[in-house]
């Protein structure tokens, strides 16, 4: 699998991000959706990676710099045709490696509290993420859980 920095301008990647946003509307109420659109994923504080198996987009993930010691994982998604093949694990390992290289002391994330997000929460738990209070601009929300990992 090739994981590469992506400028979020290619048609396939933009469609994938839009699909991610749409799937969030099916799982979460609007006020609890924190997924980012393609334009926001191109922000200066963001690094976005796409993962490819040959010519197929397998998944994506992003790292947002909150400050010089703290990053936030965003936009983790695996394509439906690549589920349960270790794509998310490889993307998460890559993001954590980059966070360490940047000198971050911790990485945090927000994900859904509903049953449909259980596989994501399990992945993060397996990587040593612990549940925590809301961070950055997040507030308590029954539809969200917050997790963090010290690096």
Short mmCIF file of C-alpha atoms in Angstrom, two decimals:
data_model
loop_
_atom_site.label_atom_id
_atom_site.label_comp_id
_atom_site.label_asym_id
_atom_site.label_seq_id
_atom_site.Cartn_x
_atom_site.Cartn_y
_atom_site.Cartn_z
CA UNK A 1 0.00 0.00 0.00
CA UNK A 2 1.23 3.46 -0.90
CA UNK A 3 0.35 6.21 1.61
CA UNK A 4 1.12 9.66 0.26
CA UNK A 5 0.50 13.29 1.09
CA UNK A 6 -2.45 14.43 -0.97
CA UNK A 7 -3.52 17.97 -1.86
CA UNK A 8 -7.21 16.97 -1.83
CA UNK A 9 -7.83 18.28 -5.34
CA UNK A 10 -8.17 15.08 -7.38
CA UNK A 11 -11.67 14.04 -8.42
CA UNK A 12 -11.44 10.58 -6.84
CA UNK A 13 -10.22 11.92 -3.48
CA UNK A 14 -12.80 14.73 -3.40
CA UNK A 15 -15.57 12.22 -4.17
CA UNK A 16 -14.27 9.98 -1.38
CA UNK A 17 -14.26 12.87 1.11
CA UNK A 18 -17.79 13.85 0.02
CA UNK A 19 -18.90 10.24 0.48
CA UNK A 20 -17.42 10.35 3.99
CA UNK A 21 -19.35 13.53 4.78
CA UNK A 22 -22.58 12.04 3.43
CA UNK A 23 -22.14 8.87 5.49
CA UNK A 24 -21.76 11.02 8.61
CA UNK A 25 -25.18 12.61 7.92
CA UNK A 26 -26.69 9.11 8.01
CA UNK A 27 -25.10 8.29 11.38
CA UNK A 28 -25.04 11.53 13.35
CA UNK A 29 -27.24 14.58 13.89
CA UNK A 30 -25.91 17.70 12.11
CA UNK A 31 -24.66 19.39 15.30
CA UNK A 32 -22.52 16.33 16.07
CA UNK A 33 -20.77 16.05 12.70
CA UNK A 34 -17.16 17.19 12.89
CA UNK A 35 -15.93 15.74 9.59
CA UNK A 36 -14.22 18.22 7.28
CA UNK A 37 -14.93 18.96 3.63
CA UNK A 38 -12.19 18.99 0.98
CA UNK A 39 -11.58 22.73 1.29
CA UNK A 40 -11.02 22.56 5.04
CA UNK A 41 -8.77 19.52 4.60
CA UNK A 42 -6.51 21.74 2.48
CA UNK A 43 -6.04 24.21 5.37
CA UNK A 44 -2.50 25.19 6.43
CA UNK A 45 -2.81 23.33 9.75
CA UNK A 46 -3.80 20.08 7.98
CA UNK A 47 -1.81 17.26 6.42
CA UNK A 48 -3.95 14.83 4.44
CA UNK A 49 -2.84 11.41 3.24
CA UNK A 50 -4.48 9.12 0.73
CA UNK A 51 -3.77 5.38 0.68
CA UNK A 52 -3.62 3.48 -2.59
CA UNK A 53 -3.61 -0.19 -3.57
CA UNK A 54 -2.40 0.05 -7.13
CA UNK A 55 -4.76 2.50 -8.82
CA UNK A 56 -7.51 2.07 -6.20
CA UNK A 57 -8.10 4.58 -3.43
CA UNK A 58 -8.13 2.42 -0.31
CA UNK A 59 -8.52 5.06 2.39
CA UNK A 60 -7.44 8.34 3.86
CA UNK A 61 -6.56 10.13 7.05
CA UNK A 62 -5.42 13.56 8.17
CA UNK A 63 -3.47 15.19 10.97
CA UNK A 64 -4.41 18.66 12.19
CA UNK A 65 -1.87 20.64 14.18
CA UNK A 66 -3.60 22.03 17.27
CA UNK A 67 -0.34 23.43 18.63
CA UNK A 68 3.34 22.52 18.52
CA UNK A 69 2.84 19.61 20.93
CA UNK A 70 -0.67 18.36 20.11
CA UNK A 71 -2.22 16.97 16.92
CA UNK A 72 -5.71 15.80 16.05
CA UNK A 73 -6.53 12.86 13.81
CA UNK A 74 -9.21 13.71 11.25
CA UNK A 75 -10.95 12.09 8.29
CA UNK A 76 -9.97 8.48 8.90
CA UNK A 77 -11.87 6.42 6.34
CA UNK A 78 -11.48 3.14 4.50
CA UNK A 79 -13.18 2.51 1.16
CA UNK A 80 -15.94 -0.10 1.26
CA UNK A 81 -13.98 -2.38 -1.08
CA UNK A 82 -10.99 -2.41 1.28
CA UNK A 83 -12.69 -2.94 4.66
CA UNK A 84 -11.08 -5.45 7.02
CA UNK A 85 -7.83 -5.52 5.06
CA UNK A 86 -5.75 -3.49 7.52
CA UNK A 87 -6.02 -0.17 5.66
CA UNK A 88 -7.08 1.89 8.69
CA UNK A 89 -4.36 0.30 10.81
CA UNK A 90 -1.68 1.22 8.27
CA UNK A 91 -2.97 4.79 7.89
CA UNK A 92 -3.14 5.24 11.66
CA UNK A 93 0.40 3.89 12.09
CA UNK A 94 1.58 6.32 9.42
CA UNK A 95 -0.12 9.30 11.06
CA UNK A 96 1.26 8.43 14.49
CA UNK A 97 4.76 8.11 13.02
CA UNK A 98 4.45 11.57 11.44
CA UNK A 99 3.12 13.02 14.69
CA UNK A 100 6.18 11.66 16.54
CA UNK A 101 8.47 13.10 13.86
CA UNK A 102 6.85 16.50 14.42
CA UNK A 103 7.57 16.25 18.13
CA UNK A 104 3.96 16.07 19.24
CA UNK A 105 3.53 14.91 22.82
CA UNK A 106 0.02 13.66 22.19
CA UNK A 107 -2.55 13.02 19.51
CA UNK A 108 -6.30 13.23 20.09
CA UNK A 109 -9.46 12.56 18.14
CA UNK A 110 -13.23 12.78 18.18
CA UNK A 111 -15.41 9.96 16.92
CA UNK A 112 -19.01 8.90 17.26
CA UNK A 113 -20.46 7.23 20.32
CA UNK A 114 -23.01 5.20 18.36
CA UNK A 115 -22.71 1.48 17.58
CA UNK A 116 -21.72 2.15 13.96
CA UNK A 117 -18.50 3.78 15.23
CA UNK A 118 -17.55 0.81 17.44
CA UNK A 119 -14.97 -0.58 14.95
CA UNK A 120 -13.24 2.82 14.87
CA UNK A 121 -13.19 3.08 18.67
CA UNK A 122 -11.81 -0.47 18.90
CA UNK A 123 -9.02 0.39 16.44
CA UNK A 124 -8.02 3.43 18.51
CA UNK A 125 -8.21 1.45 21.76
CA UNK A 126 -5.92 -1.20 20.24
CA UNK A 127 -3.39 1.56 19.49
CA UNK A 128 -3.43 2.72 23.12
CA UNK A 129 -5.81 5.66 22.87
CA UNK A 130 -7.61 6.46 26.12
CA UNK A 131 -10.98 8.13 26.50
CA UNK A 132 -10.70 11.75 27.60
CA UNK A 133 -12.59 15.00 28.03
CA UNK A 134 -13.32 17.22 25.04
CA UNK A 135 -10.22 19.01 23.75
CA UNK A 136 -9.59 22.05 21.52
CA UNK A 137 -12.97 23.59 20.58
CA UNK A 138 -15.07 20.48 21.24
CA UNK A 139 -17.79 20.39 23.88
CA UNK A 140 -19.52 17.51 25.63
CA UNK A 141 -21.87 15.76 23.22
CA UNK A 142 -23.71 12.47 23.80
CA UNK A 143 -23.02 11.57 20.16
CA UNK A 144 -19.25 12.02 20.48
CA UNK A 145 -16.42 10.38 22.33
CA UNK A 146 -12.96 11.88 22.69
CA UNK A 147 -9.75 9.90 22.83
CA UNK A 148 -6.09 10.78 23.28
CA UNK A 149 -2.74 9.05 23.16
CA UNK A 150 0.53 10.25 24.67
CA UNK A 151 3.43 9.79 22.31
#
